[in-house]
Every structure is written in C-alpha cells, then in structure tokens.
Amino acid sequence: EITRKSKLSSDIYEIYFRSESIAKAAKPGQFINVYVNDSSKLLPRPISICEVTGDEIRLDFRVVGAGTGELATYEVGDKISVTGPVGNGYDVDYINNNFKHIVLFGGGIGIPPMLQLAKELSAAGRKPSVFLGYRDSHLFLKEDFEKYSKVYVATEDGSIGTKGNVLTALSESGLQPSVMMACGPMMMLRAIKQEASERAIPAYISLEEHMACGIGACLGCVCRTTKKDEHSQVHNARICTEGPVFLAEEVEI
Ligand code: FES
C-alpha cells in the first residue's frame, strides 16, 4: 500500500510503501521491481531504492513510459505489487573500512539511489562528499543529502552551484577522493570511469538506468565485462542480475 506520494519536479515522482522484509534486506544500490496494475504491462518497472526508514521504502522515479506513467497516477492507499530487493548493492562495511575520502556522484534520476548510501555511510560514522548534477535550478533531494554529507551542486545552465557537470564541481572543490561511487547518465559514468582511472582509484558505478524487464529474462540490459561469466563463459553481465553496481574497470561502457 502506498503510504506517501509526492511530485518532485515536472516528471519526477516519489512514492513510499511499507515492507518489513524488504526494509531489513535492502542494501543501497539495489532496486525494487514494481508491477503496475494494468495487466497489459506484465513486466515490472525496476526502480532503485532511494531511502529506507524503519519499514518504509522510498522510491523516486522519472516518468519515461507507460509503466512509470501509470505508477505516477497512483495515490496514497493504492496497492502495488513489488518484489525485491533485487541486484547487488554497495558493500558499506567494505567501503567504510577501506577508503579515506569517500565521494559520491549522482546525476539526474541517478541521484536518488545515492541517498541510502550516504545515509548508511553517515550511520557508520563517515561524512561522504556528494556531488549532485542537475539540468537547472529545479533541485530535488539536496536537503536530504545535507543530513548525511557535504553536498556540492552542479547545474548545466549554471543557475545554482558550479556551471557544468559533477566532475567540473569536483575539480573546483580540490578534493582528492580515495574512491568514487556514481549513478547517472551513461556519459557521466564514462567520464567518472576515465577520471578514476587517471587518478588510479577505484570507481563503483551503477548502471541502473539501462534496465528493462528487471528479472533477468529479456537480456535487454546486457553489458560487456572484462571478466568471463563463469556459467556462460562469455564476457557479458546482465545489469539487473549481476549489477546494477559494478567496479568501473570491469565493465565496458
Ligand atoms: Fe531484462 Fe536485465 S533487464 S534481463
């Protein structure tokens, strides 16, 4: 049952629902498969977990097609079917124990999945630096991130924060990350991968924008990997099943 709903910008919405079992199992970076009630849309919409508070799960999503369009019409009290959490996520203990300067990047609809990561790192006693990239002055989730991290904003039109992208803002800040974690458009992830390689530090990237069925069935999300899949012996991985979080150097993007 949807417990809360709001519209964050012209095409971005958020809904909350309660599930004790999902809330207990969820890791940042994982996603939920949401089935809309229209039976002509059999496949679920994979939506990343934005935040977990008690037994309440928060999902933020952009309307990109008929499925998310229908989801955006649902109101508090409406019922949805969900499965999850799905996919791999970020290993917060590993990150906390191995890296000094933790830097997160979120671009556009890649911003929401980084919130739970910032929250869990903060709960572990860390204060990550977070770079958020927006198109224009319609910011969303910035205040939520400020509870857990030091936030830097970049906008494409320069209306707020640094004019440019999240890497422009990183270079302006002078920060020296020990690890980078990112979710956002493919162009941004390519640039993060390149930046990490130049700095000789690891980058973990979430390819969640590029999923389709979300259940390992359509192969619409396959990406090329440097390692061979043990089962099929090919250099492929399904983003929805083996991902969405990958070590950047292990995927070709
Ligand atoms: Fe269909 Fe991954 S989204 S197999």
Coordinates of C-alpha atoms and ligand atoms in Angstrom, one line a residue:
E1 CA 0.0 0.0 0.0
I2 CA 1.3 3.4 -1.0
T3 CA 1.8 5.3 2.3
R4 CA 3.0 8.7 0.8
K5 CA 3.4 10.2 -2.6
S6 CA 4.7 13.5 -4.0
K7 CA 5.8 15.1 -7.2
L8 CA 9.4 16.4 -7.0
S9 CA 9.6 18.1 -10.5
S10 CA 7.7 18.1 -13.8
D11 CA 8.5 14.4 -14.4
I12 CA 9.9 13.0 -11.2
Y13 CA 7.7 11.5 -8.5
E14 CA 8.2 9.7 -5.3
I15 CA 6.2 7.0 -3.5
Y16 CA 6.7 5.3 -0.2
F17 CA 5.4 1.8 0.8
R18 CA 5.9 -0.4 3.9
S19 CA 7.6 -3.8 3.9
E20 CA 9.5 -5.1 6.9
S21 CA 11.2 -7.8 5.0
I22 CA 12.4 -5.6 2.1
A23 CA 13.5 -2.9 4.5
K24 CA 15.6 -5.4 6.5
A25 CA 17.2 -6.9 3.5
A26 CA 17.8 -3.8 1.4
K27 CA 21.3 -2.6 0.6
P28 CA 22.0 0.8 -1.1
G29 CA 22.2 0.4 -4.8
Q30 CA 19.7 -2.4 -5.0
F31 CA 16.3 -1.9 -6.7
I32 CA 12.7 -3.0 -6.4
N33 CA 10.6 -4.4 -9.2
V34 CA 7.3 -2.6 -9.3
Y35 CA 4.3 -4.2 -11.1
V36 CA 1.6 -1.8 -12.2
N37 CA -2.0 -2.9 -12.1
D38 CA -2.6 -2.7 -15.8
S39 CA -2.4 -6.4 -16.8
S40 CA -1.2 -5.5 -20.3
K41 CA 2.0 -4.4 -18.7
L42 CA 3.3 -7.7 -17.5
L43 CA 6.9 -6.8 -16.9
P44 CA 7.8 -4.8 -13.8
R45 CA 9.4 -1.4 -13.7
P46 CA 12.8 -1.7 -11.9
I47 CA 13.2 1.3 -9.6
S48 CA 16.2 1.9 -7.3
I49 CA 15.8 2.2 -3.6
C50 CA 16.2 5.8 -2.6
E51 CA 15.8 5.5 1.1
V52 CA 14.8 3.1 3.9
T53 CA 13.4 4.4 7.1
G54 CA 12.1 1.8 9.6
D55 CA 10.0 -0.5 7.5
E56 CA 9.2 2.2 4.9
I57 CA 10.8 2.2 1.5
R58 CA 11.1 5.4 -0.6
L59 CA 11.2 5.1 -4.4
D60 CA 11.9 8.1 -6.6
F61 CA 11.3 7.7 -10.4
R62 CA 11.2 9.6 -13.6
V63 CA 8.2 9.1 -15.9
V64 CA 9.7 7.6 -19.0
G65 CA 7.0 5.4 -20.5
A66 CA 3.6 3.9 -19.9
G67 CA 4.5 1.8 -16.8
T68 CA 6.1 4.7 -14.9
G69 CA 3.3 7.0 -16.3
E70 CA 0.7 4.7 -14.7
L71 CA 2.7 4.5 -11.4
A72 CA 2.7 8.3 -11.2
T73 CA -1.1 8.3 -11.2
Y74 CA -1.4 6.1 -8.1
E75 CA -2.3 7.8 -4.8
V76 CA -1.9 7.1 -1.1
G77 CA -3.8 4.0 -0.2
D78 CA -3.5 2.4 -3.7
K79 CA -1.9 -1.1 -3.8
I80 CA 1.0 -2.1 -5.9
S81 CA 2.8 -5.5 -6.2
V82 CA 6.6 -5.4 -5.7
T83 CA 9.4 -7.9 -5.5
G84 CA 12.8 -7.1 -4.0
P85 CA 15.3 -6.1 -3.1
V86 CA 17.0 -7.1 -6.4
G87 CA 20.5 -6.9 -7.8
N88 CA 23.8 -6.3 -6.0
G89 CA 24.3 -3.2 -4.0
Y90 CA 27.1 -1.3 -2.3
D91 CA 29.1 -3.0 0.4
V92 CA 29.0 -0.2 3.0
D93 CA 31.3 -2.1 5.5
Y94 CA 34.0 -2.7 2.8
I95 CA 33.8 1.0 1.7
N96 CA 33.9 2.3 5.3
N97 CA 36.9 0.1 6.2
N98 CA 39.0 0.6 3.1
F99 CA 38.7 4.2 1.9
K100 CA 39.6 7.6 3.5
H101 CA 37.9 10.1 1.3
I102 CA 34.6 8.8 0.0
V103 CA 33.0 10.7 -2.8
L104 CA 29.6 10.0 -4.3
F105 CA 28.2 11.4 -7.6
G106 CA 24.5 11.5 -8.7
G107 CA 23.3 12.9 -12.0
G108 CA 19.6 13.5 -12.7
I109 CA 17.5 10.5 -11.9
G110 CA 20.8 8.8 -10.8
I111 CA 20.6 11.0 -7.7
P112 CA 18.0 9.0 -5.6
P113 CA 20.0 5.7 -5.4
M114 CA 22.9 7.5 -3.7
L115 CA 20.8 8.8 -0.8
Q116 CA 20.6 5.5 1.1
L117 CA 24.4 5.0 0.5
A118 CA 25.1 8.5 2.0
K119 CA 22.7 7.7 4.9
E120 CA 24.4 4.3 5.7
L121 CA 27.9 5.8 5.5
S122 CA 26.8 8.5 7.8
A123 CA 25.4 5.9 10.2
A124 CA 28.8 4.2 10.1
G125 CA 30.4 7.5 11.3
R126 CA 31.5 8.8 7.9
K127 CA 30.7 12.1 6.2
P128 CA 31.0 11.5 2.4
S129 CA 31.3 14.3 -0.1
V130 CA 28.4 14.2 -2.5
F131 CA 28.3 15.9 -6.0
L132 CA 24.8 16.3 -7.4
G133 CA 24.3 17.2 -11.0
Y134 CA 21.1 18.8 -12.2
R135 CA 19.9 20.3 -15.5
D136 CA 18.7 23.6 -14.0
S137 CA 17.5 25.2 -10.8
H138 CA 14.9 22.5 -10.1
L139 CA 16.8 20.7 -7.5
F140 CA 15.5 17.7 -5.7
L141 CA 16.8 15.7 -2.7
K142 CA 19.5 18.2 -1.9
E143 CA 18.3 18.8 1.6
D144 CA 18.0 15.1 2.2
F145 CA 21.7 14.6 1.3
E146 CA 22.7 17.5 3.5
K147 CA 21.6 15.5 6.6
Y148 CA 24.3 12.9 5.9
S149 CA 27.1 14.5 3.8
K150 CA 28.8 17.6 2.4
V151 CA 26.9 18.5 -0.7
Y152 CA 28.3 20.2 -3.9
V153 CA 25.8 21.1 -6.7
A154 CA 26.5 21.4 -10.4
T155 CA 23.9 22.6 -12.9
E156 CA 24.2 22.5 -16.7
D157 CA 22.8 26.0 -17.0
G158 CA 24.9 27.4 -14.1
S159 CA 21.8 28.7 -12.3
I160 CA 22.9 27.1 -9.0
G161 CA 26.4 25.9 -7.9
T162 CA 29.1 25.1 -10.4
K163 CA 28.2 25.6 -14.1
G164 CA 28.9 22.3 -15.8
N165 CA 28.8 18.7 -14.5
V166 CA 29.7 16.9 -11.4
L167 CA 33.4 16.5 -12.4
T168 CA 33.7 20.2 -13.1
A169 CA 32.5 20.6 -9.5
L170 CA 34.9 18.0 -8.2
S171 CA 37.8 19.8 -9.8
E172 CA 36.7 23.2 -8.5
S173 CA 36.4 21.7 -5.0
G174 CA 40.1 20.5 -5.0
L175 CA 39.0 17.3 -3.2
Q176 CA 41.1 14.2 -3.6
P177 CA 38.8 11.2 -3.5
S178 CA 40.1 7.7 -2.5
V179 CA 37.1 6.1 -4.1
M180 CA 34.2 7.3 -6.3
M181 CA 30.7 5.9 -6.5
A182 CA 28.3 7.1 -9.1
C183 CA 24.9 6.7 -10.7
G184 CA 23.6 8.8 -13.6
P185 CA 23.5 9.0 -17.4
M186 CA 26.0 6.9 -19.4
M187 CA 28.0 10.0 -20.4
M188 CA 28.6 10.9 -16.8
L189 CA 29.5 7.3 -15.9
R190 CA 32.1 7.1 -18.7
A191 CA 33.7 10.3 -17.5
I192 CA 33.8 9.0 -13.9
K193 CA 35.4 5.8 -15.1
Q194 CA 38.0 7.8 -17.0
E195 CA 38.6 10.2 -14.1
A196 CA 39.0 7.2 -11.7
S197 CA 41.5 5.5 -14.0
E198 CA 43.6 8.8 -14.3
R199 CA 43.6 9.2 -10.5
A200 CA 44.3 5.4 -10.1
I201 CA 41.5 4.9 -7.7
P202 CA 38.5 2.6 -7.8
A203 CA 35.1 3.7 -9.0
Y204 CA 31.9 1.9 -8.5
I205 CA 29.2 2.7 -11.0
S206 CA 25.5 1.8 -11.0
L207 CA 24.2 1.1 -14.5
E208 CA 20.6 1.1 -13.2
E209 CA 19.3 3.5 -15.9
H210 CA 19.8 0.8 -18.5
M211 CA 17.5 -1.9 -17.3
A212 CA 14.4 -3.2 -18.9
C213 CA 12.5 -6.2 -17.5
G214 CA 14.4 -6.2 -14.3
I215 CA 14.1 -10.0 -13.8
G216 CA 16.9 -11.4 -15.9
A217 CA 14.6 -12.5 -18.8
C218 CA 14.9 -10.1 -21.7
L219 CA 18.7 -9.7 -21.9
G220 CA 17.9 -6.0 -22.8
C221 CA 20.4 -4.9 -20.1
V222 CA 23.5 -6.9 -21.0
C223 CA 26.8 -5.1 -20.8
R224 CA 30.3 -6.3 -21.8
T225 CA 32.6 -7.2 -19.0
T226 CA 36.4 -7.8 -18.7
K227 CA 35.8 -11.0 -16.7
K228 CA 34.1 -14.1 -18.2
D229 CA 30.8 -15.1 -16.7
E230 CA 31.5 -18.5 -15.0
H231 CA 28.3 -20.0 -16.1
S232 CA 28.0 -19.0 -19.8
Q233 CA 31.8 -18.4 -20.4
V234 CA 31.1 -15.1 -22.2
H235 CA 32.2 -11.5 -21.4
N236 CA 28.7 -10.4 -20.6
A237 CA 26.7 -9.5 -17.5
R238 CA 23.1 -8.7 -17.0
I239 CA 22.8 -5.3 -15.3
C240 CA 19.6 -6.3 -13.5
T241 CA 21.1 -9.6 -12.1
E242 CA 24.9 -9.3 -11.8
G243 CA 24.6 -5.5 -11.4
P244 CA 23.5 -2.8 -11.2
V245 CA 26.6 -1.8 -9.3
F246 CA 29.9 -2.7 -11.0
L247 CA 33.5 -1.8 -10.5
A248 CA 34.0 0.6 -13.4
E249 CA 37.2 -1.1 -14.6
E250 CA 35.3 -4.4 -15.0
V251 CA 32.7 -3.1 -17.5
E252 CA 32.9 -1.7 -21.0
I253 CA 30.7 1.3 -21.2
Ligands
FES1 FE1 15.8 -7.8 -18.7 FE2 18.0 -7.5 -17.3 S1 16.5 -6.0 -17.7 S2 17.4 -9.2 -18.4

